[in-house]
Amino acid sequence: MTGSTEDYAPHPHIGGRTAALRALAAWRAAAPGAPRVVVLTGDAGSGRSRLLTGFLMLCEPEYRKQLPLDAMDPSTVPPELPAPAVPSAEGLTAAQVLWLIADHFGLRATGVQGVYAELAALDEPVTVVVPDVDRAGPVRAADEPARLVREVLAPLAATGTVRLMAEVPRPLATEVAEGLPTGTAQIIDLDAPEWADPDLLVRYAQAALDPEFGAPELPFTVDPAARLALGAAIGRRAGSPLVVQLAVHCALMAPEGFDPADERFLPTSVGTALDLHARRLGTDSQTLRLLLAPLALAEAEGIPVQLWSRLASAVAGHDMSPAIAGGMLLAGPFVQPVEVPAEAAEAASGGGGEADGGGEEGAEGDSADGERTLLRLLHPALAEEIRAGLPNVAAAQTQIAMALLEAVPDQDWGKADPYVRDHIAGHTLEAGLLPQLLTDPGLFVHADPVPLRAAVEAVPLEQLGAPARTYLRTAPLLTRTQAPTLLRAALLEIAFVEDGLPEYAEAIHGRLGLDLPWQTLWSLPVAGGVSAVTVGSLPGAEGAGTTPVAVLVVPPGTPGARPVGAGAGGGESGTTAEGGESGTTAEGGKSETAVLVHHLVQPGLLDDADLDRIVRPSEEERAAAPLGLSRGGDYLRVWNRADQEVVAALISDTPFTAADLSPDGILLVATERGAKALRIRAAGAGIAS
């Protein structure tokens, strides 16, 4: 074993890698001459994740107590220090990883550059370890690992107060250290001769075959001599720890006819592991690869088991259900079932599903104890191998996307299986078809906004239609607030009206069957924003009925606005800085300004309205109204006076500058972008007409 001696016990989780462990320990100790930045890399399946996991055990005080430190090489054991920040990148965006780091160190920054500035200003260095960079991002085709390296890891590496270690795919490894002074960074490539450990593969194989560690009792596992000989042969031929794992799995899961003395069926690579296993079981390798293709193209944690046959058949172009029915011995060594709580899928998207996950097919994947079974490949390197063998990945993703669409009951996204609903965007992105999918408000409302936003952001803006651009504008608010389905629908309804897409707002009200807390009546963009608003009524001529109106205080020179004197917008109700129930402004100040008069319950300005005849609600009318209004910087709450229950909560991606609530339940809201009116749909509230 490279860099080791017979006098010390290997790390029990790693089983070797002494040279690499010594380098990592020196980094952790900040030893003289040790680099400040370490990039751990290697081929997929080289064991870099296992090495990093074992090293982090030495850095975590509680884990250290469980390790035989006295028996290990002292040069591989780092000093006992406070545990480092370890923000795993798996499934996260670059921004999410950065904010995990900021939260860990209690930084107060509100922007990205502020995070790096605060880190650079620290009195003492901080330690950050970022594993699983290759698994970053909620959508694979969005290439989040590259974004994470360029937007987070490289700036962290350039920050002198940060001691950084990151596990990075080889194509991106040099970008982390690019431009740093000589000696600042070290790249440890586990496939390079100075870091490789061939003996590790032999020991790994021999341990994996040992019944003491969970292997089944078979002739070649219970006989020590046979076990050691087979383990040595597997380790000698395998090119990586992953290939060792696959070779052992194939032998143990389908031992019938396996001859431990026949090295022809011992793989040397991930591809040969697939091919040799299929051949030994009397099947062609292409059938096995087609069985596994949906898993190689899957998003997130894997596909629901009940969708496997449908998707495999879609990729193959013919019915694969017979092969799947009898194919677990064939596919089993390469597949990992994952049991997740059934409610977890709903929680991920804000509890939006209204049905049982896709009708009859959805029920098959849910167990009696409320768990869903997902299937995924044992390792990302398997996915790379299978994807590389497909004639056309985009075409395969197209077939999968079509099959997923067909699996939506009645084309109702509220009834779709959570995987279909939340991850079809990832499949259509890689197929090049995502813009065509982004026309259904039901998908916008029901899909988990984190993966959907990531997929939409990966499409060039000029390829997106108007509804998709509205979603893209609204998505940061949806993800930041983790808005549940009903609130997502309500916020998107507002956004569609704001962007001149009333038909999409109406679809949310009608076709989706959701009981929204409000209906957006109109939206008026105003350059420079609206600083104050108040509701009122304009009496008709000669005893005719009154017209409900909204008075908007706008910058002088706003088209259609009329200049007025100081105090405009407050009227008899006055203005407040706290955002009470009267017409409100952000500042409460008074200056020469201008106003627009708008219909309260329908689109349209009243250019000829007589300002002097507008009547504001009296304080008595407001106090007698069934609804009350409370306001903060980026939220508004409407509540029933009778029981103090909140009936509508409105949030915004830009601060509210003003708000008012009419006695009959019309909420008038202003921001720096303009104003809008919402009819609050609450029991006991009168309806404006």
XYZ file of C-alpha atoms in Angstrom:
689
model
C 0.000 0.000 0.000
C 1.412 3.355 -1.058
C 2.825 5.388 1.819
C 1.875 2.925 4.555
C 3.615 0.491 6.841
C 2.553 -2.823 8.369
C 2.759 -1.321 11.865
C -0.483 0.655 11.735
C -4.122 -0.277 11.306
C -5.856 1.272 8.295
C -8.786 3.615 8.737
C -11.713 1.218 9.354
C -14.063 3.010 6.942
C -11.538 3.615 4.164
C -9.231 0.629 4.455
C -6.184 2.447 3.099
C -5.408 5.667 1.182
C -2.649 6.488 3.662
C -0.865 8.970 1.398
C -4.042 10.920 0.744
C -5.054 10.823 4.405
C -1.668 12.250 5.383
C -2.163 15.168 3.003
C -5.666 15.830 4.306
C -4.498 15.660 7.916
C -1.722 18.160 7.197
C -4.253 20.506 5.615
C -6.550 20.203 8.621
C -3.672 20.914 11.012
C -2.509 23.909 8.936
C 0.956 22.360 9.093
C 3.925 24.382 7.779
C 3.958 24.157 3.993
C 0.459 22.672 3.845
C -1.913 24.236 1.299
C -4.860 26.370 2.362
C -7.060 24.881 -0.390
C -7.346 21.174 -1.207
C -9.273 19.853 -4.198
C -10.083 16.159 -4.021
C -10.810 14.661 -7.420
C -10.639 11.502 -9.519
C -12.741 9.494 -11.927
C -16.343 8.793 -10.989
C -16.194 5.707 -8.782
C -12.602 6.322 -7.675
C -13.640 6.400 -4.017
C -13.232 10.114 -3.376
C -16.560 10.320 -1.517
C -15.596 7.380 0.672
C -12.224 8.938 1.423
C -13.777 12.274 2.322
C -16.399 10.608 4.519
C -13.695 8.737 6.393
C -11.637 11.881 6.832
C -14.627 13.834 8.145
C -15.092 11.115 10.771
C -11.683 12.170 12.083
C -12.804 15.811 12.130
C -16.055 15.226 14.029
C -15.450 14.985 17.805
C -18.143 12.336 18.419
C -17.013 10.116 15.537
C -13.380 10.339 16.634
C -14.304 8.575 19.867
C -15.458 5.540 17.867
C -12.247 5.169 15.842
C -9.095 3.245 16.895
C -6.929 6.366 16.779
C -4.111 4.849 18.855
C -3.691 2.035 16.315
C -3.685 4.304 13.273
C -0.740 6.040 11.645
C -0.417 9.319 13.616
C 0.360 11.220 10.431
C -3.117 10.361 9.106
C -4.971 11.621 12.198
C -5.686 15.368 12.257
C -5.651 17.263 15.566
C -8.869 17.497 17.520
C -10.489 20.787 16.513
C -14.045 22.129 16.273
C -15.913 20.442 13.440
C -15.666 22.287 10.100
C -18.635 23.588 8.135
C -19.712 20.769 5.794
C -22.420 22.007 3.389
C -23.151 19.016 1.164
C -23.859 20.204 -2.378
C -26.088 17.268 -3.300
C -29.295 18.531 -4.875
C -28.574 22.168 -3.991
C -27.988 25.224 -6.127
C -24.798 27.244 -5.868
C -26.688 29.982 -4.029
C -28.102 27.516 -1.508
C -24.633 26.170 -0.712
C -23.286 29.685 -0.179
C -26.114 30.585 2.196
C -25.597 27.361 4.145
C -22.038 28.535 4.725
C -23.207 32.011 5.681
C -25.724 30.567 8.140
C -23.129 28.234 9.681
C -20.858 31.137 10.550
C -23.681 33.486 11.525
C -22.938 36.050 8.828
C -25.309 38.982 8.463
C -24.775 39.646 4.773
C -27.845 40.052 2.591
C -26.018 39.697 -0.737
C -23.487 37.348 -2.271
C -20.589 39.797 -2.254
C -21.356 40.620 1.344
C -20.793 36.979 2.309
C -17.267 36.980 0.889
C -16.531 40.395 2.389
C -17.590 39.234 5.858
C -15.544 36.061 5.547
C -12.495 38.065 4.464
C -12.897 40.356 7.486
C -12.873 37.545 10.073
C -10.168 37.657 12.723
C -9.585 33.882 12.615
C -9.569 31.488 9.650
C -12.618 29.266 9.145
C -12.713 25.755 7.703
C -15.164 24.681 5.017
C -15.485 21.217 3.436
C -17.811 20.880 0.434
C -18.581 17.277 -0.601
C -20.662 15.979 -3.517
C -20.017 18.845 -5.927
C -20.696 16.445 -8.795
C -24.228 15.925 -7.432
C -25.085 19.607 -7.083
C -28.313 21.013 -8.426
C -31.976 20.015 -8.448
C -31.825 19.451 -12.239
C -28.954 17.551 -13.822
C -29.055 19.197 -17.258
C -28.735 22.658 -15.711
C -24.990 22.015 -15.035
C -25.077 23.246 -11.456
C -21.663 21.694 -10.544
C -19.908 24.113 -12.905
C -21.889 27.038 -11.505
C -21.029 25.993 -7.953
C -17.326 25.845 -8.761
C -17.235 29.199 -10.562
C -19.622 31.183 -8.388
C -18.892 29.779 -4.925
C -15.822 27.535 -4.622
C -13.422 29.682 -6.645
C -14.329 32.865 -4.689
C -14.031 30.939 -1.411
C -10.620 29.645 -2.460
C -9.549 33.218 -3.184
C -10.634 34.364 0.296
C -7.561 34.258 2.512
C -9.446 33.550 5.734
C -11.093 30.398 4.358
C -9.416 27.006 4.559
C -11.281 25.105 1.854
C -11.543 21.457 0.871
C -13.866 20.405 -1.922
C -14.648 17.124 -3.657
C -14.850 18.083 -7.334
C -15.160 16.235 -10.672
C -11.871 16.189 -12.551
C -12.972 18.479 -15.439
C -13.669 21.260 -12.915
C -10.851 20.640 -10.439
C -8.348 23.102 -11.840
C -10.933 25.913 -11.894
C -11.119 25.949 -8.098
C -7.405 26.706 -7.756
C -6.994 28.811 -10.889
C -5.130 32.060 -10.286
C -4.106 31.287 -6.696
C -0.484 31.891 -5.620
C 1.872 28.930 -5.853
C 1.564 26.634 -2.857
C -1.893 27.882 -1.880
C -3.786 24.957 -3.426
C -3.228 21.252 -3.921
C -5.137 18.928 -6.239
C -5.297 15.320 -5.029
C -6.271 13.091 -7.934
C -6.975 9.636 -6.529
C -6.264 8.028 -9.896
C -2.763 9.514 -10.107
C 0.067 7.109 -9.176
C 1.163 9.084 -6.106
C -2.302 8.849 -4.576
C -3.553 5.498 -5.885
C -3.700 2.516 -3.538
C -3.963 -0.788 -5.455
C -3.898 -2.872 -2.270
C -6.992 -1.022 -1.118
C -9.032 -2.646 -3.894
C -7.992 -6.141 -2.828
C -8.817 -5.531 0.825
C -12.120 -3.923 -0.137
C -13.122 -6.938 -2.243
C -12.097 -9.447 0.417
C -14.067 -7.597 3.084
C -17.143 -7.296 0.850
C -17.119 -11.078 0.308
C -16.852 -11.841 4.036
C -20.049 -13.118 5.753
C -18.810 -11.366 8.885
C -19.553 -8.084 7.106
C -22.923 -9.107 5.676
C -22.129 -11.263 2.641
C -24.373 -14.336 2.182
C -22.916 -17.732 3.021
C -21.796 -19.236 -0.261
C -19.015 -21.716 -1.036
C -16.650 -18.955 -2.130
C -17.470 -16.702 0.852
C -17.363 -19.139 3.788
C -14.090 -20.774 2.666
C -11.350 -18.309 3.740
C -8.906 -19.437 1.098
C -11.477 -19.176 -1.705
C -12.686 -15.841 -0.417
C -9.198 -14.339 -0.227
C -8.271 -15.674 -3.656
C -11.451 -14.317 -5.260
C -11.041 -10.967 -3.518
C -7.453 -10.728 -4.743
C -8.527 -11.491 -8.311
C -11.352 -8.953 -8.229
C -9.113 -6.261 -6.738
C -6.321 -6.981 -9.207
C -8.580 -6.600 -12.248
C -10.832 -3.792 -11.041
C -9.847 -0.266 -11.920
C -11.667 1.427 -9.050
C -13.548 0.802 -5.811
C -16.818 1.059 -7.722
C -15.839 -1.741 -10.086
C -14.922 -3.873 -7.057
C -18.356 -3.183 -5.591
C -20.126 -4.088 -8.836
C -18.107 -7.289 -9.263
C -18.958 -8.441 -5.747
C -22.641 -7.526 -6.151
C -22.906 -9.483 -9.381
C -21.343 -12.566 -7.807
C -23.392 -12.442 -4.604
C -26.785 -11.555 -6.084
C -26.642 -14.154 -8.872
C -24.268 -16.868 -7.613
C -25.756 -19.705 -9.680
C -23.180 -20.743 -12.213
C -20.581 -18.322 -10.903
C -17.104 -19.865 -11.050
C -14.691 -17.956 -8.761
C -11.768 -19.437 -10.649
C -12.939 -18.058 -14.007
C -11.547 -14.535 -14.201
C -13.195 -13.929 -17.563
C -16.301 -12.747 -15.715
C -14.445 -10.370 -13.393
C -14.852 -6.804 -14.701
C -12.163 -4.228 -15.308
C -14.491 -1.249 -15.742
C -18.062 -0.154 -15.156
C -18.972 -1.016 -18.747
C -17.534 -4.511 -18.586
C -19.346 -5.098 -15.284
C -22.625 -4.529 -17.125
C -21.651 -6.574 -20.158
C -20.179 -9.557 -18.300
C -23.085 -9.818 -15.871
C -25.617 -9.834 -18.713
C -23.633 -12.450 -20.605
C -23.314 -14.699 -17.537
C -27.094 -14.593 -17.071
C -27.714 -15.443 -20.711
C -28.984 -11.997 -21.732
C -27.592 -9.486 -24.157
C -26.022 -6.400 -22.657
C -28.326 -4.069 -24.594
C -31.379 -5.430 -22.770
C -29.739 -4.716 -19.420
C -28.745 -1.226 -20.475
C -32.264 -0.466 -21.716
C -33.687 -1.690 -18.409
C -31.406 0.722 -16.591
C -31.748 3.630 -19.032
C -34.658 5.350 -17.200
C -32.592 5.271 -14.014
C -29.619 6.738 -15.842
C -31.846 9.567 -17.067
C -33.696 10.032 -13.774
C -33.820 13.197 -11.693
C -33.471 13.635 -7.931
C -33.478 10.463 -5.824
C -34.771 8.182 -8.555
C -37.952 7.107 -10.297
C -40.973 5.547 -8.562
C -40.905 1.794 -8.996
C -44.343 1.791 -10.674
C -43.025 4.016 -13.481
C -40.004 1.847 -14.305
C -41.698 -0.411 -16.860
C -43.495 2.480 -18.580
C -40.292 4.519 -18.948
C -38.076 1.603 -19.962
C -40.577 0.704 -22.676
C -40.632 4.302 -23.850
C -36.838 4.415 -24.246
C -36.616 0.972 -25.854
C -39.509 1.569 -28.235
C -41.166 -1.721 -27.271
C -42.721 -3.376 -24.224
C -40.047 -4.047 -21.593
C -42.411 -5.292 -18.886
C -41.572 -8.988 -19.443
C -37.855 -8.235 -19.050
C -38.515 -6.209 -15.901
C -40.834 -8.868 -14.434
C -38.035 -11.414 -14.458
C -35.097 -9.069 -14.503
C -34.219 -8.292 -10.912
C -31.354 -10.745 -10.899
C -30.195 -9.042 -14.071
C -30.619 -5.440 -12.917
C -30.329 -5.954 -9.170
C -26.550 -5.539 -8.766
C -26.759 -2.080 -10.299
C -29.946 -0.747 -8.688
C -30.542 0.736 -5.261
C -34.118 0.913 -3.919
C -34.841 3.968 -1.770
C -37.759 4.021 0.645
C -39.064 7.534 1.300
C -42.141 8.579 3.292
C -45.065 9.117 0.947
C -45.780 12.486 2.529
C -42.203 13.651 1.837
C -43.003 14.057 -1.845
C -45.963 16.252 -0.984
C -43.952 18.268 1.526
C -41.292 18.938 -1.098
C -43.837 20.722 -3.248
C -45.787 22.348 -0.470
C -48.403 19.631 -0.047
C -49.909 20.285 -3.423
C -51.101 16.873 -4.580
C -54.834 16.439 -4.310
C -54.905 12.820 -5.340
C -53.129 9.658 -4.364
C -50.110 10.082 -6.582
C -51.310 9.097 -10.005
C -54.281 6.785 -9.752
C -53.783 3.051 -10.014
C -50.139 3.247 -10.948
C -49.393 5.653 -8.106
C -50.954 3.258 -5.601
C -48.627 0.441 -6.645
C -45.577 2.368 -5.507
C -46.892 3.202 -2.039
C -46.639 0.633 0.716
C -49.185 0.090 3.464
C -47.016 1.944 5.964
C -47.028 5.094 3.820
C -43.671 4.727 2.081
C -42.823 5.203 -1.585
C -40.224 3.042 -3.278
C -37.865 4.854 -5.616
C -35.234 3.206 -7.777
C -31.874 4.715 -8.596
C -28.574 3.469 -9.909
C -25.955 2.431 -7.407
C -23.547 5.173 -8.497
C -23.512 8.156 -10.901
C -20.725 6.476 -12.888
C -23.219 3.815 -13.938
C -25.473 6.547 -15.277
C -22.566 8.051 -17.212
C -21.781 4.674 -18.770
C -25.373 3.952 -19.784
C -26.024 7.460 -21.097
C -22.835 7.264 -23.157
C -24.180 4.144 -24.841
C -27.511 5.642 -25.870
C -27.707 6.610 -29.538
C -29.356 9.944 -28.703
C -29.880 11.139 -25.134
C -32.222 13.949 -26.188
C -34.402 11.503 -28.104
C -34.521 9.144 -25.122
C -35.503 12.034 -22.852
C -38.214 12.992 -25.331
C -39.712 9.519 -25.087
C -39.546 9.635 -21.304
C -41.191 13.060 -21.232
C -44.032 11.847 -23.443
C -44.535 8.811 -21.209
C -44.595 11.016 -18.125
C -47.210 13.280 -19.704
C -49.362 10.256 -20.484
C -49.109 9.243 -16.823
C -50.859 12.432 -15.626
C -54.473 11.435 -14.811
C -56.914 13.536 -16.820
C -54.001 15.912 -17.508
C -54.563 17.246 -13.985
C -51.219 18.075 -12.406
C -52.820 18.029 -8.982
C -53.395 14.277 -9.426
C -49.996 13.478 -10.936
C -47.405 11.295 -9.268
C -45.018 13.601 -7.391
C -42.095 12.510 -9.541
C -43.971 13.299 -12.752
C -45.197 16.630 -11.434
C -41.899 17.822 -9.957
C -39.340 16.452 -12.413
C -40.848 16.331 -15.888
C -39.232 19.738 -16.451
C -35.779 18.216 -15.989
C -36.473 15.569 -18.615
C -37.931 18.031 -21.110
C -34.998 20.401 -20.532
C -32.521 17.779 -21.687
C -34.848 16.835 -24.544
C -34.896 20.464 -25.695
C -38.676 20.637 -25.239
C -39.095 22.572 -22.006
C -40.387 25.829 -23.568
C -43.286 23.886 -25.116
C -44.207 22.480 -21.700
C -44.279 25.874 -20.000
C -47.767 26.875 -21.090
C -49.855 25.105 -18.440
C -50.651 27.096 -15.283
C -51.440 23.801 -13.552
C -47.803 22.755 -13.816
C -46.600 26.133 -12.542
C -48.882 25.831 -9.520
C -48.386 22.183 -8.554
C -44.734 21.465 -9.382
C -42.060 21.868 -6.725
C -40.728 25.354 -7.538
C -37.098 24.492 -6.730
C -36.455 22.025 -9.603
C -38.907 23.793 -11.913
C -37.200 27.143 -11.380
C -33.762 25.591 -11.965
C -34.938 24.031 -15.215
C -36.585 27.222 -16.488
C -33.522 29.308 -15.617
C -31.417 26.984 -17.780
C -33.392 27.955 -20.903
C -32.270 31.076 -22.793
C -34.731 33.849 -22.012
C -35.516 34.504 -25.674
C -36.849 30.931 -25.984
C -39.397 31.363 -23.186
C -42.979 32.383 -23.823
C -44.773 35.027 -21.782
C -46.218 32.616 -19.164
C -42.786 31.106 -18.540
C -41.246 34.553 -18.113
C -43.930 35.392 -15.576
C -43.136 32.181 -13.711
C -39.418 32.927 -13.854
C -40.037 36.385 -12.380
C -42.170 34.950 -9.572
C -40.144 31.808 -8.805
C -37.615 33.448 -6.429
C -40.494 34.489 -4.178
C -41.966 30.977 -4.320
C -38.700 29.285 -3.415
C -37.613 31.830 -0.797
C -40.863 31.517 1.120
C -41.351 27.774 0.462
C -44.907 28.708 -0.471
C -47.409 25.821 -0.335
C -49.570 25.064 -3.343
C -52.479 27.381 -2.556
C -50.210 30.359 -1.919
C -48.208 29.567 -5.065
C -51.428 29.645 -7.044
C -52.477 32.931 -5.470
C -49.126 34.619 -6.078
C -48.996 33.385 -9.668
C -52.549 34.626 -10.212
C -51.399 38.115 -9.242
C -48.297 37.842 -11.425
C -50.280 36.809 -14.500
C -52.609 39.802 -14.093
C -49.610 42.106 -13.566
C -48.016 40.824 -16.776
C -51.136 41.176 -18.900
C -52.034 37.467 -19.008
C -55.546 37.471 -17.528
C -56.454 34.204 -19.246
C -53.836 32.416 -17.140
C -55.163 34.019 -13.972
C -58.671 32.921 -14.919
C -57.422 29.374 -15.555
C -56.053 29.247 -12.010
C -59.434 30.335 -10.644
C -61.503 28.098 -12.876
C -59.833 24.994 -14.268
C -57.589 24.231 -11.292
C -60.452 24.222 -8.809
C -58.464 25.956 -6.054
C -60.152 28.153 -3.475
C -57.848 31.168 -3.615
C -57.941 33.776 -0.857
C -58.361 36.573 -3.405
C -59.038 37.534 -6.997
C -56.842 40.148 -8.612
C -59.146 42.735 -10.175
C -56.551 44.850 -11.959
C -52.906 45.847 -11.953
C -51.442 49.173 -13.051
C -47.689 49.546 -13.675
C -46.314 52.960 -12.712
C -42.761 54.055 -13.478
C -41.298 55.335 -10.240
C -43.844 53.456 -8.139
C -46.825 54.496 -6.048
C -46.099 56.139 -2.702
C -49.594 56.255 -1.184
C -53.041 54.824 -1.847
C -56.526 55.196 -0.491
C -59.911 53.774 -1.394
C -62.916 56.002 -1.837
C -66.119 56.512 -3.734
C -67.195 59.020 -6.351
C -70.889 60.036 -6.167
C -72.753 59.944 -9.421
C -74.488 62.966 -10.930
C -78.017 63.852 -9.778
C -78.415 61.032 -7.278
C -76.942 58.220 -9.418
C -75.018 55.457 -7.671
C -71.456 55.877 -6.462
C -68.357 54.535 -8.185
C -65.713 52.856 -5.975
C -62.320 54.384 -6.784
C -58.662 54.071 -5.888
C -56.554 57.193 -5.459
C -52.875 56.593 -6.200
C -50.115 59.043 -5.311
C -47.494 58.908 -8.069
C -44.400 60.888 -9.119
C -45.046 64.203 -10.862
C -45.026 63.791 -14.606
C -46.608 60.325 -14.552
C -48.743 60.041 -17.722
C -52.363 60.812 -16.930
C -51.647 62.070 -13.403
C -52.800 65.384 -12.049
C -50.546 67.465 -9.804
C -51.938 68.197 -6.362
C -50.741 69.982 -3.235
C -49.168 68.691 -0.077
C -50.854 65.850 1.737
C -52.498 64.266 -1.297
C -53.513 60.688 -0.873
C -54.317 60.886 2.803
C -57.583 62.807 2.556
C -59.844 62.569 5.562
C -58.358 59.238 6.573
C -54.880 60.634 6.942
C -51.615 58.762 6.438
C -49.634 56.526 8.784
C -46.105 55.192 8.830
C -47.105 51.893 10.445
C -49.400 50.669 7.743
C -52.737 50.765 9.537
C -56.116 50.562 7.920
C -56.259 54.084 6.521
C -54.657 55.045 3.232
C -50.953 54.541 3.902
C -47.543 55.618 2.704
C -44.106 54.231 3.383
C -42.780 57.512 4.735
C -45.827 59.444 5.816
C -44.211 62.591 4.437
C -45.902 65.388 2.522
C -44.663 66.962 -0.668
C -45.836 68.303 -4.000
C -46.923 65.265 -5.973
C -49.525 63.915 -8.384
C -52.389 61.450 -8.300
C -54.133 58.963 -10.526
C -57.767 58.026 -9.972
C -58.576 54.441 -10.947
C -61.703 52.314 -10.814
C -61.449 50.209 -7.660
C -63.045 47.011 -8.969
C -62.216 47.025 -12.678
C -59.377 48.116 -14.967
C -59.374 51.697 -16.153
C -58.384 55.206 -15.119
C -60.961 57.903 -14.404
C -59.218 60.811 -16.063
C -62.058 63.256 -15.528
C -62.834 62.395 -11.882
C -63.323 65.426 -9.641
C -60.863 64.970 -6.788
C -62.869 67.249 -4.532
C -65.937 64.999 -4.774
C -64.141 61.747 -3.800
C -65.332 60.524 -0.402
C -63.031 58.439 1.769
C -64.486 55.882 4.197
C -64.988 57.288 7.656
C -63.223 55.839 10.655
C -66.595 54.504 11.833
C -67.121 52.680 8.518
C -63.678 51.178 8.695
C -64.137 50.060 12.284
C -67.459 48.421 11.424
C -66.031 46.534 8.432
C -65.741 42.732 8.837
C -62.081 42.684 7.773
C -58.983 44.381 9.138
C -55.529 44.995 7.622
C -52.028 44.652 9.065
C -48.850 45.442 7.188
C -45.121 44.844 7.334
C -42.332 45.651 4.917
C -42.914 42.697 2.578
C -46.184 41.225 3.803
C -49.836 42.140 4.291
C -52.399 40.283 6.362
C -56.152 40.588 6.135
C -58.047 39.218 9.125
C -61.575 38.752 10.359
C -62.401 41.166 13.135
C -64.827 38.668 14.676
C -62.259 35.972 15.477
C -58.923 37.591 14.518
C -58.326 34.763 12.028
C -56.084 35.649 9.078
C -58.037 35.097 5.868
C -55.398 36.297 3.388
C -51.637 36.806 3.616
C -49.899 38.559 0.759
C -46.120 38.593 0.336
C -44.026 40.479 -2.186
C -40.585 40.317 -3.736
C -40.417 44.125 -3.454
C -41.455 46.093 -0.356
C -44.979 47.358 -0.120
C -45.073 51.150 -0.238
C -48.752 51.556 0.615
C -51.964 49.626 1.231
C -55.593 50.242 2.036
C -58.646 48.033 2.560
C -62.159 49.086 1.625
C -64.983 48.307 4.049
C -66.406 45.800 1.564
C -63.175 43.814 1.190
C -61.134 45.257 -1.691
C -57.407 45.342 -0.875
C -55.513 48.146 -2.617
C -51.754 47.562 -2.709
C -48.807 49.579 -4.009
C -45.111 48.849 -4.560
C -42.300 50.579 -6.380
C -43.609 48.907 -9.551
C -47.221 50.111 -9.390
C -50.570 49.295 -7.797
C -53.175 46.555 -7.874
C -56.531 45.701 -6.327
C -57.524 42.321 -4.895
C -60.995 41.201 -3.893
C -60.577 39.274 -0.638
C -62.701 36.142 -0.697
C -63.578 35.699 2.965
C -66.747 34.619 4.710
C -68.571 37.561 6.166
C -66.943 40.123 3.907
C -69.207 42.074 1.637
C -68.532 41.934 -2.077
C -67.781 45.173 -3.883
C -69.572 45.700 -7.144
